[in-house]
Every structure is written in structure tokens, then in C-alpha cells.
XYZ file of C-alpha atoms in Angstrom:
368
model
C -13.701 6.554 0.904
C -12.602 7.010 -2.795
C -9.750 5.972 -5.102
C -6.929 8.886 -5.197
C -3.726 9.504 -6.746
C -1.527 11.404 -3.896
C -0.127 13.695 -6.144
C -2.374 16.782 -6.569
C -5.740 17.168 -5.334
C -9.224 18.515 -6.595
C -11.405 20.816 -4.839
C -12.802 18.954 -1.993
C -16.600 17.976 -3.276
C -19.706 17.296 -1.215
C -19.481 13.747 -0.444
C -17.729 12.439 2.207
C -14.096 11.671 1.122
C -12.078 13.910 -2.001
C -10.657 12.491 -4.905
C -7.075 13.281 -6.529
C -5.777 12.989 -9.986
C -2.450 13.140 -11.565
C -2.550 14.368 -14.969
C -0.943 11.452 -17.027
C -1.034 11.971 -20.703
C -0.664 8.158 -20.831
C -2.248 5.205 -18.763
C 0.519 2.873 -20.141
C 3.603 3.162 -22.224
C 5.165 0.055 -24.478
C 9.130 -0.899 -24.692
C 9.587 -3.480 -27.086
C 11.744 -4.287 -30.120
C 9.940 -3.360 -33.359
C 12.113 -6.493 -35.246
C 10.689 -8.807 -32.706
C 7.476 -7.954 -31.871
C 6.033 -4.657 -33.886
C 4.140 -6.528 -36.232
C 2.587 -9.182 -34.021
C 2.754 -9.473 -30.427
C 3.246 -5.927 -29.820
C 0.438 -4.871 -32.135
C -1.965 -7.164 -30.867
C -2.200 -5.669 -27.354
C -2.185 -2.361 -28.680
C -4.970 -2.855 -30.492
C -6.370 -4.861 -27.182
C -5.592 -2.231 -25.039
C -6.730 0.597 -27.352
C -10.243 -1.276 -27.573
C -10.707 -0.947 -23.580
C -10.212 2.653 -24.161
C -6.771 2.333 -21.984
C -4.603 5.090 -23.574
C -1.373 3.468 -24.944
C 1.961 5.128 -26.379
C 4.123 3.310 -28.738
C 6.758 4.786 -30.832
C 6.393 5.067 -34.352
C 9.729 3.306 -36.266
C 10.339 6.979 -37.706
C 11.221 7.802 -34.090
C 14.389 5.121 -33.718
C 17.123 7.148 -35.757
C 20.120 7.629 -34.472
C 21.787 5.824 -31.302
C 20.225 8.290 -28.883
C 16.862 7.817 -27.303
C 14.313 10.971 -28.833
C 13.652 13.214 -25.751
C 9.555 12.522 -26.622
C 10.055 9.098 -25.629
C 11.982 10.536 -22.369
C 8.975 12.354 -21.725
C 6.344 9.477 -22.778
C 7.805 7.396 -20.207
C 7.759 10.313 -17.214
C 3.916 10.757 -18.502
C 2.506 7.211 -18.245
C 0.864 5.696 -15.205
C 2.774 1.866 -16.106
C 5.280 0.903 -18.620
C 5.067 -2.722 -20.097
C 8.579 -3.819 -21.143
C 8.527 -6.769 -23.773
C 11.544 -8.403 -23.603
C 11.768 -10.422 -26.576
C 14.975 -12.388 -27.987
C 16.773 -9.328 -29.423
C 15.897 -6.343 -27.261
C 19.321 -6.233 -25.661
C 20.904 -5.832 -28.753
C 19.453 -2.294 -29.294
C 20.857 0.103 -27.300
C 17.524 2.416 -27.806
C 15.647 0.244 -25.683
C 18.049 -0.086 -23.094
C 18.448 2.963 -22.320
C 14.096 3.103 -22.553
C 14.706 0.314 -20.081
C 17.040 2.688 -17.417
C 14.689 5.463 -17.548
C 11.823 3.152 -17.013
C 13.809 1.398 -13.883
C 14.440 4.502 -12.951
C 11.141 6.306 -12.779
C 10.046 3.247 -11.138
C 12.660 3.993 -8.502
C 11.926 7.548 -7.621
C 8.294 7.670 -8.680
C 6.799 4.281 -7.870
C 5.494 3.630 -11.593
C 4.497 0.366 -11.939
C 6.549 -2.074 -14.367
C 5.358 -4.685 -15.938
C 7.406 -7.252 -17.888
C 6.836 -9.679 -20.701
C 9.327 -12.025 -21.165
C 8.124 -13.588 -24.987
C 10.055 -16.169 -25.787
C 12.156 -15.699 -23.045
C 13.635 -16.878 -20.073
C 13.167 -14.544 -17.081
C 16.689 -15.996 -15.353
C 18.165 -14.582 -19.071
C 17.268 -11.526 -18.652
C 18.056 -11.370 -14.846
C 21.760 -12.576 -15.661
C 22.053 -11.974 -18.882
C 22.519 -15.102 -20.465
C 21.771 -16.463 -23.944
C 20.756 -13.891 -26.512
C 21.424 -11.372 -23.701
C 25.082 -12.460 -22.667
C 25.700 -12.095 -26.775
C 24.120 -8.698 -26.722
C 25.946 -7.874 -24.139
C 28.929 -8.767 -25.418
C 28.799 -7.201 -28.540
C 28.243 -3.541 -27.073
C 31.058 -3.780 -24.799
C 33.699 -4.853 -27.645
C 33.399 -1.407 -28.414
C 32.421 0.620 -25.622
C 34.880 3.481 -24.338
C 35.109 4.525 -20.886
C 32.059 6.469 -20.689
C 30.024 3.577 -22.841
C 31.285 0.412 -20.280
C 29.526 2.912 -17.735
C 26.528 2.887 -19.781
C 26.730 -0.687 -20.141
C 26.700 -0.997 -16.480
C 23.576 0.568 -15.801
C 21.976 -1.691 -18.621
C 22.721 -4.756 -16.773
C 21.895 -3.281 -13.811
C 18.046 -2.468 -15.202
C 17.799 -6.408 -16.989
C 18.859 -7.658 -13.465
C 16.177 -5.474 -11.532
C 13.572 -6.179 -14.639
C 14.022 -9.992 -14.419
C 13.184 -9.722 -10.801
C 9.775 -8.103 -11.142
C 6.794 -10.459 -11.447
C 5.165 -10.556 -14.759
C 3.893 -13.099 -18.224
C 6.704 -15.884 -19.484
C 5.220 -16.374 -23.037
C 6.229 -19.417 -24.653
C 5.291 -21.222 -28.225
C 1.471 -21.148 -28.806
C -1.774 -18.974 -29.260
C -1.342 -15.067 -27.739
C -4.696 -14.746 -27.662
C -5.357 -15.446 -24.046
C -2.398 -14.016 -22.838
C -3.626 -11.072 -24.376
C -6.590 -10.843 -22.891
C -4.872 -11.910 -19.095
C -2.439 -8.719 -19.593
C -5.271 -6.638 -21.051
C -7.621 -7.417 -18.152
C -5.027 -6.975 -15.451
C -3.858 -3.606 -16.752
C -7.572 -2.144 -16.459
C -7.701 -3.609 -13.209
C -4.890 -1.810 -11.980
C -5.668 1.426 -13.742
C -9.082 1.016 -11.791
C -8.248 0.129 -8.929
C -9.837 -3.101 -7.802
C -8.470 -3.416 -4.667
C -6.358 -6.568 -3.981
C -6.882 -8.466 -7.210
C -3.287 -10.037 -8.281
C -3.616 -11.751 -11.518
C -3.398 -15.900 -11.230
C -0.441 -15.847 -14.021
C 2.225 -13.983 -12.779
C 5.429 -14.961 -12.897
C 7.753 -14.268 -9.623
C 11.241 -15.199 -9.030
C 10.402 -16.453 -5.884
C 7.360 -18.825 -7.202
C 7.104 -21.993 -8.501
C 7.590 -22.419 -12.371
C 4.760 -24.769 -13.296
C 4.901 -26.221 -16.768
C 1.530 -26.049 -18.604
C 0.417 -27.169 -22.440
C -0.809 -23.373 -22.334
C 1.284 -20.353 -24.314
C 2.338 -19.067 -20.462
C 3.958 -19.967 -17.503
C 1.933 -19.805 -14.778
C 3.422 -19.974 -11.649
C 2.281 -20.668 -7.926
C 3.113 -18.123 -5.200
C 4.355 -19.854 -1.713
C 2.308 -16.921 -0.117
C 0.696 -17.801 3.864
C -1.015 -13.957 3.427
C -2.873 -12.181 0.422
C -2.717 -8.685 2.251
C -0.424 -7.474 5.452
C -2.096 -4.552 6.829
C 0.409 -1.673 8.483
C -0.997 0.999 10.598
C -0.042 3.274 13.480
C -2.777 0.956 16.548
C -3.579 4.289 18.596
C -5.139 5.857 15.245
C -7.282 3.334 13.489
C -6.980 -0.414 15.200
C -10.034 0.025 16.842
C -12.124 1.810 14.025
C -10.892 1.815 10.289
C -8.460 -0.621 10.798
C -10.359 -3.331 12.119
C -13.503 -2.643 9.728
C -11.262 -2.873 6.897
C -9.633 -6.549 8.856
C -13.038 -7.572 9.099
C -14.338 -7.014 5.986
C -11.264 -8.461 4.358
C -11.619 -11.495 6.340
C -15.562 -11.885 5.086
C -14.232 -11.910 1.843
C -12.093 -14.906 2.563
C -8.810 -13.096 1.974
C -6.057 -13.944 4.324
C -4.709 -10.682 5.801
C -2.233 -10.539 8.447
C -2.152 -7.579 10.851
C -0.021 -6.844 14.434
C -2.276 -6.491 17.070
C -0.212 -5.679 19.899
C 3.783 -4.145 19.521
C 5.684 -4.415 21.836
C 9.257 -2.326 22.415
C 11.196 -0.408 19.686
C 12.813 -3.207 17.880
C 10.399 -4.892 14.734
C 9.884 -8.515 15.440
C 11.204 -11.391 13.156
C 7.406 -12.464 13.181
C 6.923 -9.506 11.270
C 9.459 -9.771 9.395
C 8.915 -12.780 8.099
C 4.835 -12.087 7.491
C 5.965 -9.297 4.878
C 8.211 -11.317 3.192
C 4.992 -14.243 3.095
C 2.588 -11.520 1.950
C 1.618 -10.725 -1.670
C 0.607 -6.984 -1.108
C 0.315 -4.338 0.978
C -2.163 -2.132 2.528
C 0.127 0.990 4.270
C -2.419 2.778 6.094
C -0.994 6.583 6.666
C -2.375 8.038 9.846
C -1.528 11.128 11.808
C 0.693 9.355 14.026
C 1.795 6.753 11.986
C 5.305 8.547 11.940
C 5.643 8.896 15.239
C 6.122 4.926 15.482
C 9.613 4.032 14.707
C 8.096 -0.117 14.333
C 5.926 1.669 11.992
C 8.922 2.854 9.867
C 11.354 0.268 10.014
C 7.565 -1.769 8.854
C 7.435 0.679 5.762
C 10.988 0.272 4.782
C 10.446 -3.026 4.517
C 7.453 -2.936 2.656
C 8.812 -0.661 -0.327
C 12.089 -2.776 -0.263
C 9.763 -6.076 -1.016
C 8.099 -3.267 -3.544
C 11.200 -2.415 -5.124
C 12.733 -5.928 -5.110
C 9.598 -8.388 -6.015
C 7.117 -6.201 -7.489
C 5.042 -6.299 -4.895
C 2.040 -4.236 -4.550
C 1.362 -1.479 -2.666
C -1.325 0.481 -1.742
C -1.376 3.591 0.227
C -4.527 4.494 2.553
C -4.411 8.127 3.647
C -6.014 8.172 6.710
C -7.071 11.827 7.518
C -3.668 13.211 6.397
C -2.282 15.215 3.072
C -0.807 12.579 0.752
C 1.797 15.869 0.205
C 2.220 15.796 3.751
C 3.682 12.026 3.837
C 5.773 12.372 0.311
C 7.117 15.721 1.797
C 7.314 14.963 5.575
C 5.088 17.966 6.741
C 2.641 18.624 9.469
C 2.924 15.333 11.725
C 4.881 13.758 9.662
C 7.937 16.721 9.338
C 7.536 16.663 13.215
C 8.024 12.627 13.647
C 10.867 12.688 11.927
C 12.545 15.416 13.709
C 12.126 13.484 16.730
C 13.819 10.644 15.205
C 16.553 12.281 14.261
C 17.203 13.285 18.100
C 17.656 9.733 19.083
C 18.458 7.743 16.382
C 21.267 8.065 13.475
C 20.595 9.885 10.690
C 21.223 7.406 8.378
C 18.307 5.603 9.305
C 15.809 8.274 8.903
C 16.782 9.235 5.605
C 16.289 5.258 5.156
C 12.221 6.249 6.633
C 12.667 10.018 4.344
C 12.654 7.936 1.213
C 10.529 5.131 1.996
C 7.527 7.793 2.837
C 8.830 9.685 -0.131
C 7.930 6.723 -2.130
C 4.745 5.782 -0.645
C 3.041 9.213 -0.871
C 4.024 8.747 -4.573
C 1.504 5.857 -5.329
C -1.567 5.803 -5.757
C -4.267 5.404 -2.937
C -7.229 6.365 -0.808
C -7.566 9.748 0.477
C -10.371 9.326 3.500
C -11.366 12.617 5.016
C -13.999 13.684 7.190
C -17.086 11.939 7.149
């Protein structure tokens, strides 16, 4: 088995599983204001970052003339594999990095990029609902806005609210340093991979706030599983799937997984176990489509995803990561058959949601 990103492939080499790359030109692109942050915070992880050898985009001030966002920036954002949006006291009140902020939403929406927020010397329920510093910002575009800029303004709220939902750092008055180091570190651990590792300091909207003498809120997850393993059972429970429960289990990680199903119809047990879990394993087999518990499982999944910042991480089980993002082979046929029976509002609702999973990055296990 080896690490893959779904969306191209290399030639297939000798060993026993092929690896795929996307070319990004970036592994992580920074949204902050410069007046804030520039000269301090912002510069500080850059310099961290850059000294891991994790390649980092930032735009130079010459870049921020005018009120329009410079299409290179556009384009930064499309080419980086995670965007870290610093959301410091007055970034509402430029309207260049809110509309950094809709693309980023955005590309998070339709590409699965993952977001990570700062929220230095901020409240994350300000940002969410745009109060304090925000509500003023907010304010002051809209005294002015036309028709076509209260539209604008719209979608700007609409990205703080689904920013302030994702899990990320609450920085409050002391030393950076660690912090630093705790973004740093989890960064490279994403961009590498290390399955299942969720930094300790993350701040969720559905955790515990914890107050601390430290420079960050830490926060305690009310979690019952680390992992919730979804898989088609006539393709892998009785080989990959439980080898991979097993092994998890040795390592002391508390995984939950559906042994038997029973009926169309997903159970609240279920359900409910998603909503407990902190990520996701979404193990893609050649039937997995077929199973319409499977599907209403996945939409679930990437709605948790979407909503909390979950993580998720594809396993492509002896199928063509283009094959789930495009619906071919099994997968085109699957959903045909769903489409007979059941209304097609729904499988457009499954369409996207494997759409947006073959989009992520995963394992691509082939023969062997």
C-alpha cells in the first residue's frame, strides 16, 4: 500500500501498490492581513515553514493595489495543497482578503482542500457571527455597497460563518513560539501523511474551550471514536478491512466499524457513531457503490467534512480514484441502478459526495 493523491497517476512501478501525484506548485498558501500580522506572526511561520522545506506562498504587499484580488493570487490558491487563513482583528475590514477567503471556501467546497484557520487574537464565535471587530467591518462595507456589492457582502459572511466552524489554533496574549511549532508540525504531518494523527490543540466548535496560562486554547473533543471505518462488507470485511480494524485496535486507537447491515435504511447507531468520530477512513471498493447504506454513509461523512473539518481519508481499494470522482466502471454502473429506484435527487446527493471523495488524497492499493 502507498500514499496517493487520486488525481493523476504515475506509471504503475514494480512494487506492489502505484503511487499518484498532483502537481501542486504550492504545499500551503497564507491569507492574512499584512497590518496585523506581516511583520510578526505571519512571518514567523513562514520562516518556520520555509525551514521544513514545506513550500509556502505569501503575497508580496506590491501585490494588494487596487480593490480587486490579482488573478496570481486566484491561481496561488487553486495551486496549493492547504490554505492557512489568519484571521486576525482587522482582516474583515479588507475586502482583498475576503474575497481570498470565498475562493479559499470555495475550493475547499468543490476540491476538498484542506483549510486551516488561525484565529490570533480572536474569538472563533466572532468570526462565525461576525461580531466585534467583524460586525464593525461588516458594517462599514455595506454602508456603501450597491446591489451587486450587498451580494458580495453576502458571500463574505457566508465564508467567516463556514471558516469559524472549521477546527483550528485560538491564539491569545503570550509567546508564539510554541504555537508555531504545533501548526508547523501538524502541517508536515498532513502533507505526509501520517495516518490518523489529529493535533492535541485544535480548536472545534463542538469541543470544550479549556482555559490554559498557555498562548492557545486548547480544547477537549467529546469524541467516543478516533477513526469510523466505511466499507462495502462483501469486498474487504473479511481481508483488508479487518487487518486494517485489527491493527488499528493494537495501536490502541478506538475505531468503530458496522459489522453486520441490515435493510436499506442507515441506522441511527450509525448515525450517531459518525457524528462521535474524529476522522474517517472511506474505504472505496468495487462494490462499494452498489450499497445504497454505503452512500447515504458517505454523504454523511463529507457533510461532517464540510461542516466540522473533519478528516477524511480515502482508501482505494482495487479501483481508479478517476473512476470514483467520475462515477465510471462500477461505480457509473451503481449509480445507474440507483437512479431506477430511487429519486434523483438523492443520487446526485451520492454524485457529489463521491465527486468529493475521489478528490482527496489517499491510498491507491492494487494488485499485490
Amino acid at each position: 500500500m502507498a500514499f496517493a493523491d487520486p488525481q493523476s497517476q504515475r506509471a504503475p512501478s514494480s512494487s506492489s501498490s502505484s503511487i499518484s501525484t498532483r502537481g501542486w506548485n504550492y504545499d500551503v498558501f497564507l491569507s492574512f492581513m499584512g497590518e496585523d500580522t506581516r511583520h510578526n506572526f505571519t512571518d514567523h511561520l513562514y520562516r518556520a515553514l520555509d525551514q521544513k522545506g514545506i513550500r509556502t506562498f505569501r503575497d508580496h504587499e506590491e501585490l494588494r493595489r487596487g480593490e480587486e484580488i490579482a488573478a496570481e493570487l486566484l491561481k496561488a490558491i487553486e495551486e496549493s495543497r492547504i490554505c492557512v487563513v489568519i484571521l486576525s482583528k482587522n482582516y474583515a475590514r479588507s475586502r482583498w482578503c475576503l474575497d481570498e477567503l470565498v475562493k479559499i471556501m470555495g475550493w475547499k467546497k468543490c476540491m476538498g482542500q484542506l483549510v486551516l484557520p488561525i484565529f490570533y487574537q480572536v474569538d472563533p464565535s466572532n468570526v462565525r457571527k461576525q461580531k466585534g471587530s467583524y460586525e464593525e467591518a461588516l458594517a462599514d462595507h455595506e454602508r456603501n455597497a450597491d446591489e451587486e456589492g450587498m451580494s458580495k457582502i453576502k458571500r463574505w459572511r457566508e465564508a467567516l460563518w463556514n471558516v469559524g466552524k472549521i477546527s483550528g489554533w485560538c491564539l491569545k496574549n503570550g509567546p508564539e513560539a510554541h504555537v508555531i511549532e504545533e501548526i508547523t508540525s501538524t502541517i508536515w504531518k498532513s502533507l505526509n501523511r501520517e495516518l490518523l494523527h489529529v493535533e492535541k490543540n485544535l480548536v472545534g466548535m463542538d469541543r470544550r474551550r479549556v482555559s490554559s496560562s498557555s498562548s492557545s486554547s486548547t480544547c477537549i473533543g467529546p469524541w467516543e471514536y478516533e477513526v469510523f471505518l466505511s466499507f462495502r462488507g462483501q469486498d474487504t470485511r473479511q481481508n483488508f478491512t479487518d487487518h486494517l480494524y485489527a491493527a488499528l485496535s493494537q495501536k490502541g486507537i478506538r475505531t468503530f466499524r458496522m459489522d453486520h447491515t441490515k435493510g436499506e435504511m442507515i441506522l441511527p447507531t450509525t448515525l450517531r457513531a459518525i457524528e462521535m468520530s474524529r476522522c474517517f477512513l472511506v474505504i472505496l471498493s468495487k462494490n462499494y457503490a452498489h450499497s445504497k447504506w454505503c452512500l447515504d454513509e458517505l454523504k454523511k461523512i463529507m457533510e461532517s467534512r464540510r461542516q466540522m473539518g473533519k478528516l477524511v481519508f480515502p482508501v482505494f481499494y482495487h479501483v481508479n480514484p478517476s473512476d470514483v470522482r467520475n462515477q465510471g466502471e462500477s461505480y457509473g454502473e451503481a449509480l445507474a441502478n440507483h437512479e431506477r429506484k430511487i429519486p434523483l435527487e438523492n443520487t446526485q446527493r451520492m454524485r457529489a459526495a463521491l465527486r468529493e471523495v475521489g478528490n482527496l488524497s489517499g491510498w491507491h492499493i492494487q494488485n499485490g
